[in-house]
Amino acid sequence: MTRIDDTFARLKSEGRKAFVSYVMAGDPDYDRSLEIVRGLPGAGVDIIELGLPFTDPMADGPTIQLAGQRALEGGMTLKRTLDLARAFREGDDTTPIVLMGYYNPIYSMGVAAFLTAAKEAGIDGLIVVDLPPEEDDELCLPAQEAGLNFIRLATPTTDDRRLPTVARNTSGFVYYVSITGITGSAEADAGDVGPEVTRIRETVGLPVVVGFGVNTPEKSRAIAEVADGVVVGSAIVSKIAAGDSTADVLAFVKTLADGAHGA
């Protein structure tokens, strides 16, 4: 059982849905990013998705791309991202952290070295968007052997033939991308999402968390009504980009978390 498994078991026993927040590590700088991340559990966040800055984030829209650029320009690296997670763990040993990003920085560090460092830093799961199931030997299986959940993405184009392949070595939860396209490009619709969540849950047997296109407390609640949890990223990152204070960013996060928890 990982922290992610424990969190979903606890939420299920409480009759609540999960609220997952995404922030880019090192945005707008290391110290401010750590301050925000440390404040997320108090704002109602159940699972933290920590973005790994990368130069070519193919699945991300302009908001997340610019956040990654700011972080990289500030000297953020994979090692410093793990340092940030380690610093967070000094005060919080229960909130799960999912590292979300692309394979190149991990490959450059070396899979074995990365997994050792990630586990030591307190990372609980990985979402690596550019590694398909056909490449599970590359990172997915070693990660699971190291005790990390490997969380797979499913999309509106993941049909019944493809879904069992996606599900094969997934653990923790399934991240359902509610729209076709990049982050921040459209709004999720609960009417469309609900049947897909049911289909995926029945096939995979894991909680299904929905992300992309959720940007208001009302939308957070509507999506949480039909899923096991909801992810918000671009809307939060936009507040950081606008220069909002940490207190204001966390207050906004709390409204989103309250929406999901009210489902």
mmCIF file of N, CA and C in Angstrom, residues 57-182:
data_model
loop_
_atom_site.group_PDB
_atom_site.id
_atom_site.type_symbol
_atom_site.label_atom_id
_atom_site.label_comp_id
_atom_site.label_asym_id
_atom_site.label_seq_id
_atom_site.Cartn_x
_atom_site.Cartn_y
_atom_site.Cartn_z
ATOM 1 N N PRO A 57 7.319 20.249 -23.458
ATOM 2 C CA PRO A 57 6.156 19.600 -22.847
ATOM 3 C C PRO A 57 4.988 19.459 -23.822
ATOM 4 N N MET A 58 4.979 18.382 -24.589
ATOM 5 C CA MET A 58 4.085 18.238 -25.733
ATOM 6 C C MET A 58 2.600 18.178 -25.367
ATOM 7 N N ALA A 59 2.269 17.740 -24.155
ATOM 8 C CA ALA A 59 0.853 17.597 -23.784
ATOM 9 C C ALA A 59 0.294 18.842 -23.108
ATOM 10 N N ASP A 60 1.153 19.830 -22.881
ATOM 11 C CA ASP A 60 0.751 20.977 -22.072
ATOM 12 C C ASP A 60 0.462 22.199 -22.914
ATOM 13 N N GLY A 61 -0.532 22.947 -22.464
ATOM 14 C CA GLY A 61 -0.877 24.201 -23.107
ATOM 15 C C GLY A 61 0.039 25.324 -22.659
ATOM 16 N N PRO A 62 -0.223 26.540 -23.153
ATOM 17 C CA PRO A 62 0.669 27.674 -22.882
ATOM 18 C C PRO A 62 0.887 27.958 -21.401
ATOM 19 N N THR A 63 -0.145 27.801 -20.580
ATOM 20 C CA THR A 63 -0.013 28.130 -19.168
ATOM 21 C C THR A 63 1.035 27.259 -18.490
ATOM 22 N N ILE A 64 0.969 25.957 -18.708
ATOM 23 C CA ILE A 64 1.925 25.043 -18.098
ATOM 24 C C ILE A 64 3.287 25.158 -18.772
ATOM 25 N N GLN A 65 3.292 25.367 -20.083
ATOM 26 C CA GLN A 65 4.566 25.554 -20.784
ATOM 27 C C GLN A 65 5.341 26.726 -20.212
ATOM 28 N N LEU A 66 4.658 27.845 -20.010
ATOM 29 C CA LEU A 66 5.325 29.040 -19.481
ATOM 30 C C LEU A 66 5.787 28.824 -18.048
ATOM 31 N N ALA A 67 5.007 28.072 -17.280
ATOM 32 C CA ALA A 67 5.427 27.754 -15.910
ATOM 33 C C ALA A 67 6.722 26.953 -15.928
ATOM 34 N N GLY A 68 6.808 25.987 -16.835
ATOM 35 C CA GLY A 68 8.023 25.209 -16.964
ATOM 36 C C GLY A 68 9.212 26.054 -17.382
ATOM 37 N N GLN A 69 8.985 26.996 -18.293
ATOM 38 C CA GLN A 69 10.061 27.885 -18.722
ATOM 39 C C GLN A 69 10.558 28.747 -17.572
ATOM 40 N N ARG A 70 9.609 29.274 -16.774
ATOM 41 C CA ARG A 70 10.016 30.090 -15.625
ATOM 42 C C ARG A 70 10.858 29.259 -14.660
ATOM 43 N N ALA A 71 10.426 28.033 -14.424
ATOM 44 C CA ALA A 71 11.161 27.168 -13.502
ATOM 45 C C ALA A 71 12.558 26.849 -14.042
ATOM 46 N N LEU A 72 12.640 26.512 -15.319
ATOM 47 C CA LEU A 72 13.936 26.188 -15.907
ATOM 48 C C LEU A 72 14.872 27.395 -15.890
ATOM 49 N N GLU A 73 14.322 28.559 -16.195
ATOM 50 C CA GLU A 73 15.143 29.775 -16.172
ATOM 51 C C GLU A 73 15.638 30.094 -14.763
ATOM 52 N N GLY A 74 14.886 29.631 -13.767
ATOM 53 C CA GLY A 74 15.297 29.817 -12.385
ATOM 54 C C GLY A 74 16.252 28.747 -11.884
ATOM 55 N N GLY A 75 16.664 27.856 -12.765
ATOM 56 C CA GLY A 75 17.637 26.840 -12.396
ATOM 57 C C GLY A 75 17.044 25.538 -11.896
ATOM 58 N N MET A 76 15.747 25.306 -12.147
ATOM 59 C CA MET A 76 15.113 24.077 -11.666
ATOM 60 C C MET A 76 15.556 22.888 -12.510
ATOM 61 N N THR A 77 15.844 21.810 -11.851
ATOM 62 C CA THR A 77 16.272 20.568 -12.486
ATOM 63 C C THR A 77 15.507 19.410 -11.846
ATOM 64 N N LEU A 78 15.695 18.218 -12.361
ATOM 65 C CA LEU A 78 15.096 17.040 -11.741
ATOM 66 C C LEU A 78 15.613 16.880 -10.313
ATOM 67 N N LYS A 79 16.917 17.065 -10.112
ATOM 68 C CA LYS A 79 17.484 16.926 -8.776
ATOM 69 C C LYS A 79 16.862 17.937 -7.813
ATOM 70 N N ARG A 80 16.715 19.191 -8.254
ATOM 71 C CA ARG A 80 16.136 20.212 -7.367
ATOM 72 C C ARG A 80 14.642 19.957 -7.135
ATOM 73 N N THR A 81 13.984 19.372 -8.110
ATOM 74 C CA THR A 81 12.580 18.984 -7.915
ATOM 75 C C THR A 81 12.471 17.938 -6.811
ATOM 76 N N LEU A 82 13.365 16.971 -6.830
ATOM 77 C CA LEU A 82 13.373 15.973 -5.761
ATOM 78 C C LEU A 82 13.772 16.603 -4.431
ATOM 79 N N ASP A 83 14.675 17.586 -4.469
ATOM 80 C CA ASP A 83 15.020 18.310 -3.240
ATOM 81 C C ASP A 83 13.793 19.001 -2.659
ATOM 82 N N LEU A 84 12.958 19.571 -3.538
ATOM 83 C CA LEU A 84 11.745 20.244 -3.087
ATOM 84 C C LEU A 84 10.793 19.245 -2.425
ATOM 85 N N ALA A 85 10.644 18.089 -3.037
ATOM 86 C CA ALA A 85 9.786 17.052 -2.441
ATOM 87 C C ALA A 85 10.339 16.621 -1.088
ATOM 88 N N ARG A 86 11.647 16.488 -1.012
ATOM 89 C CA ARG A 86 12.279 16.076 0.242
ATOM 90 C C ARG A 86 12.046 17.127 1.326
ATOM 91 N N ALA A 87 12.144 18.396 0.967
ATOM 92 C CA ALA A 87 11.901 19.472 1.930
ATOM 93 C C ALA A 87 10.446 19.471 2.395
ATOM 94 N N PHE A 88 9.520 19.202 1.478
ATOM 95 C CA PHE A 88 8.113 19.099 1.847
ATOM 96 C C PHE A 88 7.900 17.960 2.848
ATOM 97 N N ARG A 89 8.567 16.848 2.628
ATOM 98 C CA ARG A 89 8.403 15.675 3.482
ATOM 99 C C ARG A 89 8.884 15.920 4.918
ATOM 100 N N GLU A 90 9.721 16.922 5.118
ATOM 101 C CA GLU A 90 10.186 17.223 6.477
ATOM 102 C C GLU A 90 9.025 17.609 7.387
ATOM 103 N N GLY A 91 7.960 18.146 6.797
ATOM 104 C CA GLY A 91 6.819 18.560 7.598
ATOM 105 C C GLY A 91 5.539 17.811 7.312
ATOM 106 N N ASP A 92 5.557 16.910 6.330
ATOM 107 C CA ASP A 92 4.339 16.190 5.939
ATOM 108 C C ASP A 92 4.730 14.820 5.419
ATOM 109 N N ASP A 93 4.382 13.795 6.177
ATOM 110 C CA ASP A 93 4.737 12.443 5.777
ATOM 111 C C ASP A 93 3.533 11.641 5.295
ATOM 112 N N THR A 94 2.403 12.330 5.077
ATOM 113 C CA THR A 94 1.190 11.597 4.711
ATOM 114 C C THR A 94 0.608 11.972 3.347
ATOM 115 N N THR A 95 0.727 13.225 2.922
ATOM 116 C CA THR A 95 0.119 13.645 1.658
ATOM 117 C C THR A 95 0.883 13.046 0.478
ATOM 118 N N PRO A 96 0.223 12.311 -0.403
ATOM 119 C CA PRO A 96 0.926 11.719 -1.542
ATOM 120 C C PRO A 96 1.437 12.778 -2.518
ATOM 121 N N ILE A 97 2.587 12.496 -3.101
ATOM 122 C CA ILE A 97 3.153 13.325 -4.170
ATOM 123 C C ILE A 97 3.305 12.467 -5.418
ATOM 124 N N VAL A 98 2.713 12.933 -6.503
ATOM 125 C CA VAL A 98 2.866 12.293 -7.810
ATOM 126 C C VAL A 98 3.729 13.210 -8.670
ATOM 127 N N LEU A 99 4.838 12.698 -9.152
ATOM 128 C CA LEU A 99 5.701 13.470 -10.040
ATOM 129 C C LEU A 99 5.190 13.293 -11.464
ATOM 130 N N MET A 100 4.864 14.413 -12.107
ATOM 131 C CA MET A 100 4.280 14.354 -13.453
ATOM 132 C C MET A 100 5.181 15.082 -14.444
ATOM 133 N N GLY A 101 5.526 14.378 -15.513
ATOM 134 C CA GLY A 101 6.390 15.014 -16.496
ATOM 135 C C GLY A 101 6.691 14.102 -17.660
ATOM 136 N N TYR A 102 7.913 14.232 -18.169
ATOM 137 C CA TYR A 102 8.335 13.562 -19.389
ATOM 138 C C TYR A 102 9.583 12.728 -19.105
ATOM 139 N N TYR A 103 9.841 11.782 -19.985
ATOM 140 C CA TYR A 103 10.843 10.759 -19.695
ATOM 141 C C TYR A 103 12.282 11.254 -19.828
ATOM 142 N N ASN A 104 12.520 12.220 -20.674
ATOM 143 C CA ASN A 104 13.905 12.607 -20.985
ATOM 144 C C ASN A 104 14.749 12.920 -19.748
ATOM 145 N N PRO A 105 14.283 13.758 -18.807
ATOM 146 C CA PRO A 105 15.123 14.033 -17.630
ATOM 147 C C PRO A 105 15.405 12.790 -16.793
ATOM 148 N N ILE A 106 14.418 11.884 -16.721
ATOM 149 C CA ILE A 106 14.597 10.645 -15.966
ATOM 150 C C ILE A 106 15.630 9.757 -16.657
ATOM 151 N N TYR A 107 15.508 9.643 -17.968
ATOM 152 C CA TYR A 107 16.453 8.854 -18.757
ATOM 153 C C TYR A 107 17.866 9.400 -18.598
ATOM 154 N N SER A 108 17.980 10.723 -18.601
ATOM 155 C CA SER A 108 19.296 11.357 -18.486
ATOM 156 C C SER A 108 19.939 11.068 -17.131
ATOM 157 N N MET A 109 19.134 11.040 -16.081
ATOM 158 C CA MET A 109 19.673 10.709 -14.751
ATOM 159 C C MET A 109 20.018 9.231 -14.653
ATOM 160 N N GLY A 110 19.259 8.406 -15.368
ATOM 161 C CA GLY A 110 19.387 6.952 -15.247
ATOM 162 C C GLY A 110 18.243 6.428 -14.409
ATOM 163 N N VAL A 111 17.527 5.431 -14.930
ATOM 164 C CA VAL A 111 16.307 4.964 -14.276
ATOM 165 C C VAL A 111 16.582 4.486 -12.854
ATOM 166 N N ALA A 112 17.598 3.662 -12.673
ATOM 167 C CA ALA A 112 17.874 3.120 -11.336
ATOM 168 C C ALA A 112 18.202 4.227 -10.347
ATOM 169 N N ALA A 113 19.051 5.155 -10.765
ATOM 170 C CA ALA A 113 19.426 6.270 -9.880
ATOM 171 C C ALA A 113 18.215 7.142 -9.573
ATOM 172 N N PHE A 114 17.399 7.380 -10.593
ATOM 173 C CA PHE A 114 16.193 8.194 -10.386
ATOM 174 C C PHE A 114 15.247 7.548 -9.396
ATOM 175 N N LEU A 115 14.963 6.266 -9.573
ATOM 176 C CA LEU A 115 14.001 5.596 -8.698
ATOM 177 C C LEU A 115 14.485 5.575 -7.256
ATOM 178 N N THR A 116 15.768 5.365 -7.054
ATOM 179 C CA THR A 116 16.318 5.409 -5.701
ATOM 180 C C THR A 116 16.145 6.792 -5.092
ATOM 181 N N ALA A 117 16.469 7.829 -5.888
ATOM 182 C CA ALA A 117 16.364 9.201 -5.392
ATOM 183 C C ALA A 117 14.917 9.608 -5.161
ATOM 184 N N ALA A 118 14.021 9.199 -6.063
ATOM 185 C CA ALA A 118 12.607 9.557 -5.934
ATOM 186 C C ALA A 118 11.996 8.917 -4.693
ATOM 187 N N LYS A 119 12.307 7.663 -4.475
ATOM 188 C CA LYS A 119 11.779 6.964 -3.298
ATOM 189 C C LYS A 119 12.300 7.619 -2.023
ATOM 190 N N GLU A 120 13.565 7.956 -2.010
ATOM 191 C CA GLU A 120 14.169 8.578 -0.834
ATOM 192 C C GLU A 120 13.593 9.965 -0.575
ATOM 193 N N ALA A 121 13.214 10.668 -1.663
ATOM 194 C CA ALA A 121 12.663 12.018 -1.531
ATOM 195 C C ALA A 121 11.200 12.021 -1.100
ATOM 196 N N GLY A 122 10.555 10.865 -1.136
ATOM 197 C CA GLY A 122 9.158 10.792 -0.718
ATOM 198 C C GLY A 122 8.161 10.879 -1.842
ATOM 199 N N ILE A 123 8.587 10.602 -3.073
ATOM 200 C CA ILE A 123 7.662 10.536 -4.199
ATOM 201 C C ILE A 123 6.883 9.224 -4.107
ATOM 202 N N ASP A 124 5.578 9.295 -4.393
ATOM 203 C CA ASP A 124 4.717 8.118 -4.264
ATOM 204 C C ASP A 124 4.292 7.524 -5.601
ATOM 205 N N GLY A 125 4.242 8.348 -6.645
ATOM 206 C CA GLY A 125 3.778 7.864 -7.930
ATOM 207 C C GLY A 125 4.350 8.685 -9.055
ATOM 208 N N LEU A 126 4.248 8.141 -10.261
ATOM 209 C CA LEU A 126 4.765 8.805 -11.460
ATOM 210 C C LEU A 126 3.686 8.852 -12.529
ATOM 211 N N ILE A 127 3.608 9.991 -13.217
ATOM 212 C CA ILE A 127 2.863 10.104 -14.465
ATOM 213 C C ILE A 127 3.868 10.587 -15.500
ATOM 214 N N VAL A 128 4.187 9.727 -16.438
ATOM 215 C CA VAL A 128 5.161 10.065 -17.484
ATOM 216 C C VAL A 128 4.414 9.987 -18.808
ATOM 217 N N VAL A 129 4.077 11.141 -19.336
ATOM 218 C CA VAL A 129 3.060 11.195 -20.384
ATOM 219 C C VAL A 129 3.542 10.681 -21.739
ATOM 220 N N ASP A 130 4.861 10.586 -21.933
ATOM 221 C CA ASP A 130 5.349 10.166 -23.243
ATOM 222 C C ASP A 130 5.927 8.754 -23.243
ATOM 223 N N LEU A 131 5.552 7.941 -22.249
ATOM 224 C CA LEU A 131 5.931 6.532 -22.248
ATOM 225 C C LEU A 131 4.675 5.675 -22.382
ATOM 226 N N PRO A 132 4.405 5.103 -23.537
ATOM 227 C CA PRO A 132 3.204 4.283 -23.728
ATOM 228 C C PRO A 132 3.367 2.926 -23.056
ATOM 229 N N PRO A 133 2.275 2.170 -22.913
ATOM 230 C CA PRO A 133 2.350 0.858 -22.271
ATOM 231 C C PRO A 133 3.325 -0.102 -22.938
ATOM 232 N N GLU A 134 3.543 0.071 -24.235
ATOM 233 C CA GLU A 134 4.477 -0.807 -24.944
ATOM 234 C C GLU A 134 5.911 -0.659 -24.429
ATOM 235 N N GLU A 135 6.182 0.417 -23.688
ATOM 236 C CA GLU A 135 7.516 0.667 -23.143
ATOM 237 C C GLU A 135 7.566 0.428 -21.638
ATOM 238 N N ASP A 136 6.685 -0.418 -21.109
ATOM 239 C CA ASP A 136 6.607 -0.609 -19.659
ATOM 240 C C ASP A 136 7.910 -1.099 -19.044
ATOM 241 N N ASP A 137 8.697 -1.882 -19.789
ATOM 242 C CA ASP A 137 9.966 -2.368 -19.243
ATOM 243 C C ASP A 137 10.933 -1.220 -18.950
ATOM 244 N N GLU A 138 10.731 -0.095 -19.644
ATOM 245 C CA GLU A 138 11.665 1.034 -19.542
ATOM 246 C C GLU A 138 11.620 1.678 -18.153
ATOM 247 N N LEU A 139 10.411 1.938 -17.649
ATOM 248 C CA LEU A 139 10.289 2.648 -16.375
ATOM 249 C C LEU A 139 9.147 2.132 -15.512
ATOM 250 N N CYS A 140 8.013 1.819 -16.129
ATOM 251 C CA CYS A 140 6.825 1.439 -15.370
ATOM 252 C C CYS A 140 7.090 0.262 -14.436
ATOM 253 N N LEU A 141 7.586 -0.841 -14.973
ATOM 254 C CA LEU A 141 7.798 -2.030 -14.155
ATOM 255 C C LEU A 141 8.888 -1.820 -13.103
ATOM 256 N N PRO A 142 10.027 -1.202 -13.453
ATOM 257 C CA PRO A 142 11.011 -0.909 -12.406
ATOM 258 C C PRO A 142 10.469 0.005 -11.316
ATOM 259 N N ALA A 143 9.621 0.972 -11.692
ATOM 260 C CA ALA A 143 9.042 1.875 -10.700
ATOM 261 C C ALA A 143 8.152 1.108 -9.727
ATOM 262 N N GLN A 144 7.323 0.226 -10.262
ATOM 263 C CA GLN A 144 6.442 -0.549 -9.395
ATOM 264 C C GLN A 144 7.241 -1.475 -8.481
ATOM 265 N N GLU A 145 8.316 -2.036 -8.997
ATOM 266 C CA GLU A 145 9.166 -2.880 -8.159
ATOM 267 C C GLU A 145 9.815 -2.072 -7.036
ATOM 268 N N ALA A 146 10.041 -0.784 -7.293
ATOM 269 C CA ALA A 146 10.636 0.096 -6.282
ATOM 270 C C ALA A 146 9.608 0.623 -5.286
ATOM 271 N N GLY A 147 8.321 0.293 -5.499
ATOM 272 C CA GLY A 147 7.282 0.719 -4.570
ATOM 273 C C GLY A 147 6.586 2.005 -4.937
ATOM 274 N N LEU A 148 6.729 2.436 -6.196
ATOM 275 C CA LEU A 148 6.057 3.642 -6.671
ATOM 276 C C LEU A 148 4.878 3.245 -7.554
ATOM 277 N N ASN A 149 3.770 3.944 -7.418
ATOM 278 C CA ASN A 149 2.659 3.753 -8.346
ATOM 279 C C ASN A 149 3.023 4.347 -9.701
ATOM 280 N N PHE A 150 2.636 3.644 -10.762
ATOM 281 C CA PHE A 150 2.797 4.190 -12.114
ATOM 282 C C PHE A 150 1.396 4.440 -12.657
ATOM 283 N N ILE A 151 1.068 5.694 -12.811
ATOM 284 C CA ILE A 151 -0.303 6.124 -13.122
ATOM 285 C C ILE A 151 -0.406 6.403 -14.612
ATOM 286 N N ARG A 152 -1.361 5.775 -15.239
ATOM 287 C CA ARG A 152 -1.502 5.890 -16.685
ATOM 288 C C ARG A 152 -2.610 6.874 -17.044
ATOM 289 N N LEU A 153 -2.452 7.494 -18.193
ATOM 290 C CA LEU A 153 -3.475 8.378 -18.736
ATOM 291 C C LEU A 153 -4.403 7.594 -19.649
ATOM 292 N N ALA A 154 -5.705 7.885 -19.549
ATOM 293 C CA ALA A 154 -6.688 7.439 -20.531
ATOM 294 C C ALA A 154 -7.347 8.690 -21.098
ATOM 295 N N THR A 155 -7.782 8.632 -22.329
ATOM 296 C CA THR A 155 -8.320 9.802 -23.018
ATOM 297 C C THR A 155 -9.636 9.442 -23.701
ATOM 298 N N PRO A 156 -10.338 10.446 -24.240
ATOM 299 C CA PRO A 156 -11.569 10.137 -24.983
ATOM 300 C C PRO A 156 -11.353 9.225 -26.181
ATOM 301 N N THR A 157 -10.107 9.104 -26.637
ATOM 302 C CA THR A 157 -9.830 8.233 -27.789
ATOM 303 C C THR A 157 -9.339 6.844 -27.369
ATOM 304 N N THR A 158 -9.282 6.571 -26.068
ATOM 305 C CA THR A 158 -8.885 5.246 -25.585
ATOM 306 C C THR A 158 -10.093 4.319 -25.666
ATOM 307 N N ASP A 159 -10.187 3.548 -26.740
ATOM 308 C CA ASP A 159 -11.375 2.727 -26.964
ATOM 309 C C ASP A 159 -11.268 1.400 -26.210
ATOM 310 N N ASP A 160 -12.290 0.560 -26.338
ATOM 311 C CA ASP A 160 -12.347 -0.687 -25.579
ATOM 312 C C ASP A 160 -11.247 -1.666 -25.970
ATOM 313 N N ARG A 161 -10.725 -1.546 -27.159
ATOM 314 C CA ARG A 161 -9.619 -2.415 -27.563
ATOM 315 C C ARG A 161 -8.312 -1.984 -26.920
ATOM 316 N N ARG A 162 -8.139 -0.685 -26.786
ATOM 317 C CA ARG A 162 -6.893 -0.138 -26.239
ATOM 318 C C ARG A 162 -6.868 -0.140 -24.711
ATOM 319 N N LEU A 163 -8.025 -0.004 -24.083
ATOM 320 C CA LEU A 163 -8.092 0.203 -22.644
ATOM 321 C C LEU A 163 -7.423 -0.915 -21.833
ATOM 322 N N PRO A 164 -7.616 -2.199 -22.157
ATOM 323 C CA PRO A 164 -6.929 -3.233 -21.371
ATOM 324 C C PRO A 164 -5.404 -3.115 -21.415
ATOM 325 N N THR A 165 -4.870 -2.640 -22.526
ATOM 326 C CA THR A 165 -3.426 -2.433 -22.619
ATOM 327 C C THR A 165 -2.989 -1.307 -21.699
ATOM 328 N N VAL A 166 -3.764 -0.231 -21.696
ATOM 329 C CA VAL A 166 -3.473 0.897 -20.812
ATOM 330 C C VAL A 166 -3.547 0.457 -19.354
ATOM 331 N N ALA A 167 -4.504 -0.414 -19.045
ATOM 332 C CA ALA A 167 -4.752 -0.817 -17.662
ATOM 333 C C ALA A 167 -3.736 -1.821 -17.128
ATOM 334 N N ARG A 168 -3.023 -2.468 -18.009
ATOM 335 C CA ARG A 168 -2.268 -3.677 -17.649
ATOM 336 C C ARG A 168 -1.356 -3.490 -16.431
ATOM 337 N N ASN A 169 -0.545 -2.463 -16.426
ATOM 338 C CA ASN A 169 0.397 -2.268 -15.318
ATOM 339 C C ASN A 169 0.168 -0.958 -14.575
ATOM 340 N N THR A 170 -1.029 -0.411 -14.703
ATOM 341 C CA THR A 170 -1.355 0.829 -14.006
ATOM 342 C C THR A 170 -1.631 0.540 -12.538
ATOM 343 N N SER A 171 -1.264 1.467 -11.667
ATOM 344 C CA SER A 171 -1.573 1.319 -10.243
ATOM 345 C C SER A 171 -1.836 2.687 -9.638
ATOM 346 N N GLY A 172 -2.448 2.698 -8.464
ATOM 347 C CA GLY A 172 -2.760 3.956 -7.787
ATOM 348 C C GLY A 172 -4.099 4.505 -8.215
ATOM 349 N N PHE A 173 -4.152 5.038 -9.414
ATOM 350 C CA PHE A 173 -5.392 5.495 -10.028
ATOM 351 C C PHE A 173 -5.165 5.678 -11.513
ATOM 352 N N VAL A 174 -6.237 5.854 -12.252
ATOM 353 C CA VAL A 174 -6.164 6.207 -13.666
ATOM 354 C C VAL A 174 -6.480 7.686 -13.796
ATOM 355 N N TYR A 175 -5.680 8.384 -14.561
ATOM 356 C CA TYR A 175 -5.899 9.807 -14.824
ATOM 357 C C TYR A 175 -6.643 9.909 -16.156
ATOM 358 N N TYR A 176 -7.921 10.300 -16.093
ATOM 359 C CA TYR A 176 -8.700 10.444 -17.324
ATOM 360 C C TYR A 176 -8.598 11.874 -17.826
ATOM 361 N N VAL A 177 -8.056 12.016 -19.013
ATOM 362 C CA VAL A 177 -7.941 13.319 -19.676
ATOM 363 C C VAL A 177 -9.282 13.606 -20.336
ATOM 364 N N SER A 178 -9.997 14.602 -19.832
ATOM 365 C CA SER A 178 -11.405 14.769 -20.187
ATOM 366 C C SER A 178 -11.637 15.353 -21.568
ATOM 367 N N ILE A 179 -10.596 15.902 -22.175
ATOM 368 C CA ILE A 179 -10.751 16.552 -23.479
ATOM 369 C C ILE A 179 -9.674 16.034 -24.425
ATOM 370 N N THR A 180 -9.899 16.210 -25.699
ATOM 371 C CA THR A 180 -8.837 15.955 -26.662
ATOM 372 C C THR A 180 -8.095 17.265 -26.858
ATOM 373 N N GLY A 181 -6.784 17.210 -26.741
ATOM 374 C CA GLY A 181 -6.006 18.433 -26.878
ATOM 375 C C GLY A 181 -5.086 18.637 -25.688
ATOM 376 N N ILE A 182 -4.584 19.839 -25.555
ATOM 377 C CA ILE A 182 -3.598 20.165 -24.536
ATOM 378 C C ILE A 182 -4.260 20.733 -23.294
#
